[in-house]
Short mmCIF file of C-alpha atoms in Angstrom, two decimals:
data_model
loop_
_atom_site.label_atom_id
_atom_site.label_comp_id
_atom_site.label_asym_id
_atom_site.label_seq_id
_atom_site.Cartn_x
_atom_site.Cartn_y
_atom_site.Cartn_z
CA MET A 27 -29.06 -34.17 60.57
CA MET A 28 -32.68 -34.62 59.55
CA SER A 29 -35.23 -37.65 60.75
CA TYR A 30 -37.73 -39.16 59.10
CA PRO A 31 -41.21 -36.89 60.33
CA GLU A 32 -43.44 -38.92 63.24
CA CYS A 33 -47.33 -39.21 62.69
CA GLU A 34 -48.50 -37.67 65.42
CA THR A 35 -51.67 -39.57 67.19
CA GLU A 36 -54.52 -37.13 66.83
CA ASP A 37 -57.34 -37.47 65.63
CA ARG A 38 -55.42 -36.69 62.00
CA ASP A 39 -51.50 -36.76 62.13
CA LEU A 40 -49.82 -34.17 60.14
CA CYS A 41 -49.87 -37.36 57.06
CA GLY A 42 -53.41 -36.57 57.23
CA ARG A 43 -53.78 -40.52 57.60
CA GLU A 44 -55.80 -41.78 61.11
CA PRO A 45 -53.86 -43.21 63.58
CA ASN A 46 -54.32 -46.81 62.68
CA ASP A 47 -52.86 -45.64 59.35
CA GLY A 48 -48.96 -45.66 60.45
CA ALA A 49 -47.60 -47.19 57.84
CA ALA A 50 -48.67 -45.27 54.94
CA CYS A 51 -47.85 -42.33 57.06
CA GLN A 52 -44.17 -43.67 57.89
CA GLU A 53 -44.05 -44.69 53.73
CA ASN A 54 -45.26 -41.47 52.64
CA GLY A 55 -42.67 -39.54 54.90
CA GLU A 56 -39.69 -41.74 52.83
CA ASN A 57 -40.73 -39.71 49.39
CA LEU A 58 -40.98 -36.65 51.64
CA TRP A 59 -37.15 -37.34 52.69
CA ASP A 60 -36.54 -38.46 49.42
CA ALA A 61 -37.43 -35.19 47.34
CA PHE A 62 -35.47 -33.00 50.37
CA GLY A 63 -32.94 -35.07 49.56
CA LEU A 64 -33.10 -34.16 45.97
CA LEU A 65 -33.21 -30.87 46.60
CA GLN A 66 -30.14 -30.23 48.65
CA ILE A 67 -28.45 -32.34 45.73
CA ASP A 68 -29.40 -29.78 43.42
CA VAL A 69 -28.36 -27.11 45.85
CA GLY A 70 -24.88 -28.60 46.43
CA CYS A 71 -24.53 -28.85 42.38
CA GLU A 72 -25.29 -24.67 42.38
CA SER A 73 -22.61 -24.34 44.68
CA ILE A 74 -20.32 -26.33 43.09
CA ARG A 75 -20.50 -24.18 39.69
CA GLY A 76 -20.13 -21.08 42.14
CA GLN A 77 -17.09 -22.59 42.92
CA VAL A 78 -15.44 -22.18 39.80
CA PRO A 79 -13.04 -19.23 39.25
CA GLY A 80 -14.23 -16.57 36.46
CA ASN A 81 -17.14 -18.50 36.16
CA GLU A 82 -19.63 -15.38 37.47
CA ALA A 83 -21.76 -15.95 34.34
CA GLY A 84 -22.01 -19.91 34.55
CA CYS A 85 -19.80 -21.03 31.51
CA SER A 86 -19.06 -24.12 31.30
CA ARG A 87 -15.33 -25.60 31.69
CA ASN A 88 -15.33 -25.68 28.07
CA VAL A 89 -16.04 -22.01 27.42
CA LEU A 90 -13.83 -21.03 30.29
CA ARG A 91 -11.30 -23.30 28.31
CA LYS A 92 -11.18 -21.35 25.14
CA GLN A 93 -11.19 -18.13 26.33
CA ARG A 94 -8.19 -18.74 27.93
CA ASN A 95 -6.35 -19.92 25.32
CA TRP A 96 -7.47 -16.96 23.25
CA GLU A 97 -5.77 -14.96 25.92
CA LYS A 98 -2.59 -16.09 25.60
CA ILE A 99 -3.07 -15.94 21.71
CA ILE A 100 -3.60 -11.91 22.25
CA SER A 101 -0.59 -12.23 24.82
CA ALA A 102 1.40 -13.57 22.29
CA LYS A 103 0.77 -11.25 19.73
CA LYS A 104 1.32 -8.29 21.66
CA LYS A 105 4.71 -9.75 22.45
CA LYS A 106 6.18 -10.82 18.93
CA ARG A 107 4.91 -6.91 18.27
CA LYS A 108 6.78 -5.35 20.88
CA CYS A 109 9.78 -8.03 19.70
CA GLU A 110 9.75 -6.50 16.48
CA ARG A 111 9.76 -2.73 17.14
CA GLU A 112 12.64 -3.14 19.16
CA ARG A 113 14.31 -5.04 16.57
CA ARG A 114 13.75 -1.77 14.02
CA ARG A 115 15.04 0.46 16.92
CA ALA A 116 17.85 -1.30 17.26
CA LYS A 117 18.26 -1.87 13.68
CA LEU A 118 17.61 1.80 12.83
CA ALA A 119 20.04 2.65 16.00
CA GLU A 120 22.89 0.66 14.43
CA GLU A 121 22.33 2.52 10.85
CA ARG A 122 22.33 5.91 12.59
CA ASP A 123 25.75 4.98 14.20
CA GLN A 124 27.28 4.04 10.57
CA ALA A 125 26.11 6.59 8.59
CA PRO A 126 26.46 10.34 9.25
CA GLN A 127 22.51 11.96 9.74
CA LEU A 128 21.87 14.05 7.53
CA SER A 129 18.76 16.39 8.08
CA LYS A 130 15.92 17.35 5.89
CA ARG A 131 17.21 21.17 5.11
CA ASP A 132 20.72 19.74 4.39
CA LEU A 133 19.48 16.80 2.05
CA LYS A 134 17.33 19.54 0.24
CA GLY A 135 20.19 21.66 -0.51
CA ILE A 136 22.00 18.70 -2.05
CA THR A 137 19.82 18.14 -4.17
CA LYS A 138 19.02 21.30 -5.16
CA LEU A 139 22.87 21.90 -6.27
CA ARG A 140 23.13 18.86 -7.64
CA LEU A 141 20.13 19.62 -10.11
CA LEU A 142 21.76 23.51 -10.71
CA GLY A 143 25.08 21.47 -11.40
CA ALA A 144 22.96 19.40 -14.05
CA LYS A 145 22.24 22.86 -15.89
CA GLU A 146 26.19 23.35 -16.74
CA THR A 147 27.55 19.76 -17.15
CA GLY A 148 24.66 17.43 -17.23
CA PRO A 149 22.73 16.63 -20.60
CA TRP A 150 19.14 18.78 -21.37
CA LEU A 151 16.17 17.31 -21.68
CA CYS A 152 13.31 19.19 -23.16
CA VAL A 153 9.27 18.20 -22.55
CA ASP A 154 7.70 19.71 -25.05
CA LEU A 155 3.94 20.77 -23.97
CA SER A 156 2.96 22.74 -27.44
CA MET A 157 0.46 19.72 -27.91
CA THR A 158 -1.67 20.16 -24.96
CA THR A 159 -4.00 22.20 -26.46
CA HIS A 160 -4.90 19.39 -28.63
CA MET A 161 -5.22 16.54 -25.42
CA THR A 162 -8.73 16.48 -23.41
CA LYS A 163 -8.94 17.19 -19.79
CA LYS A 164 -8.33 13.60 -18.53
CA GLU A 165 -5.14 13.20 -20.84
CA ILE A 166 -4.02 16.36 -19.28
CA SER A 167 -4.00 15.16 -15.75
CA ARG A 168 -2.03 12.27 -17.13
CA LEU A 169 0.33 14.24 -18.49
CA ALA A 170 1.07 16.23 -15.29
CA ALA A 171 0.96 13.19 -12.98
CA GLN A 172 3.80 12.32 -15.54
CA ILE A 173 5.69 15.29 -14.93
CA ARG A 174 5.72 14.66 -11.49
CA ARG A 175 6.85 11.01 -11.84
CA LEU A 176 9.79 12.32 -14.07
CA TYR A 177 10.89 15.12 -12.02
CA GLY A 178 10.87 12.64 -8.71
CA SER A 179 12.95 10.32 -10.53
CA ASN A 180 15.65 12.93 -11.57
CA LYS A 181 16.07 14.33 -8.19
CA LYS A 182 16.76 10.80 -7.13
CA SER A 183 19.03 10.37 -9.93
CA GLN A 184 23.21 10.52 -9.62
CA LYS A 185 23.68 11.99 -12.78
CA PRO A 186 20.30 14.09 -13.21
CA PHE A 187 19.22 15.78 -16.17
CA TRP A 188 18.86 19.59 -16.52
CA LEU A 189 15.14 19.91 -17.25
CA TYR A 190 13.09 22.24 -19.58
CA LEU A 191 10.05 22.47 -20.47
CA THR A 192 8.39 24.30 -23.44
CA GLY A 193 5.36 25.29 -24.82
CA PHE A 194 4.21 25.77 -20.83
CA VAL A 195 2.07 29.01 -20.64
CA PRO A 196 0.96 30.10 -18.01
CA ASN A 197 -2.62 30.22 -16.90
CA SER A 198 -2.89 27.69 -19.49
CA PRO A 199 -4.58 23.78 -18.52
CA ILE A 200 -1.66 22.26 -18.13
CA ALA A 201 0.26 24.80 -16.11
CA GLU A 202 -3.24 24.51 -13.40
CA GLU A 203 -3.09 21.48 -13.80
CA CYS A 204 0.75 20.98 -12.40
CA LEU A 205 0.04 23.03 -9.83
CA ARG A 206 -3.13 21.14 -8.96
CA MET A 207 -1.73 17.80 -8.74
CA ASN A 208 1.68 18.27 -7.89
CA ASP A 209 3.28 19.76 -4.45
CA GLY A 210 5.12 22.47 -4.81
CA PHE A 211 5.25 22.40 -8.56
CA SER A 212 5.92 26.15 -8.50
CA ASN A 213 9.61 25.69 -6.77
CA TYR A 214 10.40 23.05 -9.35
CA ILE A 215 14.32 23.37 -10.15
CA LEU A 216 13.88 23.16 -14.11
CA TRP A 217 13.30 25.95 -16.96
CA ARG A 218 9.35 26.61 -18.18
CA LYS A 219 9.44 28.52 -21.41
CA SER A 220 5.60 29.52 -23.14
CA SER A 221 7.36 29.75 -26.88
CA HIS A 222 8.55 26.17 -28.47
CA THR A 223 12.34 26.53 -28.27
CA LYS A 224 14.64 24.23 -30.18
CA CYS A 225 16.22 21.97 -27.85
CA MET A 226 19.79 19.72 -28.73
CA SER A 227 17.36 17.05 -28.10
CA SER A 228 13.42 17.08 -27.78
CA VAL A 229 11.25 14.12 -25.70
CA GLY A 230 7.51 14.51 -26.48
CA TRP A 231 4.98 12.88 -24.56
CA LEU A 232 2.53 12.13 -27.99
CA MET A 233 -0.70 10.51 -28.35
CA LYS A 234 -1.30 8.10 -31.68
CA ALA A 235 -3.24 10.62 -33.08
CA PHE A 236 -0.63 13.32 -32.82
CA LYS A 237 2.12 11.09 -34.64
CA ARG A 238 1.99 13.11 -37.74
CA LEU A 239 1.43 16.45 -36.51
CA THR A 240 4.37 16.15 -34.17
CA PHE A 241 6.43 14.42 -37.01
CA GLN A 242 5.56 17.59 -38.84
CA ASN A 243 6.44 20.04 -36.27
CA ALA A 244 10.00 18.37 -35.94
CA GLN A 245 10.49 18.68 -39.54
CA GLU A 246 9.89 22.25 -40.34
CA GLN A 247 12.16 23.24 -37.28
CA HIS A 248 14.95 21.33 -38.39
CA LEU A 249 15.02 19.26 -35.05
CA GLN A 250 16.83 16.15 -35.08
CA MET A 251 14.17 12.70 -34.61
CA ALA A 252 14.92 9.57 -32.71
CA ARG A 253 13.11 6.98 -31.19
CA LEU A 254 14.16 4.34 -28.64
CA PRO A 255 15.58 1.14 -29.90
CA ILE A 256 13.22 -1.15 -28.86
CA GLN A 257 12.63 -3.34 -31.74
CA GLU A 258 16.18 -4.07 -31.41
CA TYR A 259 16.33 -5.31 -28.41
CA MET A 260 13.13 -6.44 -27.79
CA VAL A 261 10.54 -9.06 -28.95
CA LYS A 262 6.99 -9.64 -28.44
CA LYS A 263 5.46 -11.83 -25.62
CA VAL A 264 3.04 -13.57 -26.42
CA ASN A 265 -0.32 -12.70 -24.06
CA ALA A 266 -3.77 -13.50 -23.17
CA LYS A 267 -4.56 -9.74 -24.71
CA ASN A 268 -2.07 -9.99 -27.96
CA TYR A 269 -1.63 -6.33 -26.88
CA HIS A 270 1.86 -4.98 -27.91
CA SER A 271 2.76 -1.39 -27.45
CA THR A 272 6.05 0.89 -28.15
CA THR A 273 4.26 4.30 -26.95
CA LEU A 274 5.62 5.65 -23.97
CA ALA A 275 4.77 7.85 -21.16
CA ILE A 276 7.06 10.55 -20.45
CA ASN A 277 8.36 9.36 -17.50
CA GLN A 278 9.00 6.33 -18.85
CA VAL A 279 10.82 7.91 -21.62
CA PHE A 280 12.99 10.06 -18.76
CA ASP A 281 13.45 6.22 -17.15
CA ALA A 282 15.31 4.77 -20.31
CA LEU A 283 17.64 7.57 -20.68
CA SER A 284 18.60 8.19 -16.96
CA THR A 285 19.25 4.85 -17.00
CA TYR A 286 20.97 4.76 -20.31
CA HIS A 287 22.97 8.02 -19.38
CA GLU A 288 23.75 5.76 -15.69
CA THR A 289 24.69 2.54 -17.52
CA LYS A 290 25.55 3.11 -21.15
CA SER A 291 23.46 0.23 -21.74
CA TRP A 292 20.26 0.03 -24.12
CA ALA A 293 19.27 -3.27 -22.77
CA GLU A 294 19.46 -1.49 -19.25
CA ALA A 295 17.42 1.29 -20.16
CA LEU A 296 14.49 -0.31 -21.74
CA LYS A 297 14.38 -2.79 -19.29
CA ALA A 298 14.20 -0.05 -16.37
CA ALA A 299 11.21 1.85 -19.09
CA VAL A 300 9.04 -0.82 -20.72
CA SER A 301 7.03 -2.12 -18.34
CA PRO A 302 5.79 -5.57 -18.83
CA GLY A 303 2.20 -4.53 -19.32
CA LYS A 304 3.46 -3.31 -23.03
CA GLY A 305 4.08 -6.94 -24.23
CA TYR A 306 7.64 -6.40 -24.81
CA VAL A 307 10.66 -8.25 -23.18
CA LEU A 308 14.42 -8.32 -23.62
CA ARG A 309 15.91 -10.62 -26.04
CA ASP A 310 17.68 -12.94 -23.86
CA ALA A 311 15.06 -13.00 -21.54
CA ALA A 312 12.63 -14.37 -23.97
CA ARG A 313 15.21 -17.47 -24.66
#
């Protein structure tokens, strides 16, 4: 406990005053004590701040509270993700118990047998590639991508077609593009013929500019021609661009034929093949 400093009674005391100035010295001593008191209070505040857990950097209580809340949120998210993973694992385990699991090799063998069986019992689908000599590089790339999608859909189908590529010339732009864009294209289970062979049914991916040419070729080879009954089952839908088109890519034509082969319904077939972007909808859906 500190006491008030007392003035010495020498020639000049510690207060710098004469002995007869005792009252003034005492007053100054009181001011000095007040200063020490303020200093003691400041030191006490610093010690209180240092006693707050996790507050080594001198953060305010509000900042610490926000930090703790954020840590709780992060922890809750981690627990939620962990529960989701466990739920998915349990679901997969349940599905494995219910259905026999086949290896990829077994599944690949089953698919191969189903595709080869279509050669004997399924319908044949010919894709005429003889028009690729009139196509640009960009159009050929799109055609190669459509062939990939067509083949993928045929593999998944329970009633696949036997695919037949005519006008497929080795080392031609379309052949090189198919090999470049489609993984495993050389192992596709289908026929490839460089010559244009007559087919029971012919499906061609045709640009509008080639309509007259392909029509003439079909007449010369006495091929039976047909179109998808889009106008009979679908109507134009009003849209902002006022765009309507019945021209389909070969994979879309395949989707129509494949769905019809399974369902015997043109409505279902066109619904699966004609995308909304073509500007057509089924008549029943337009009502």
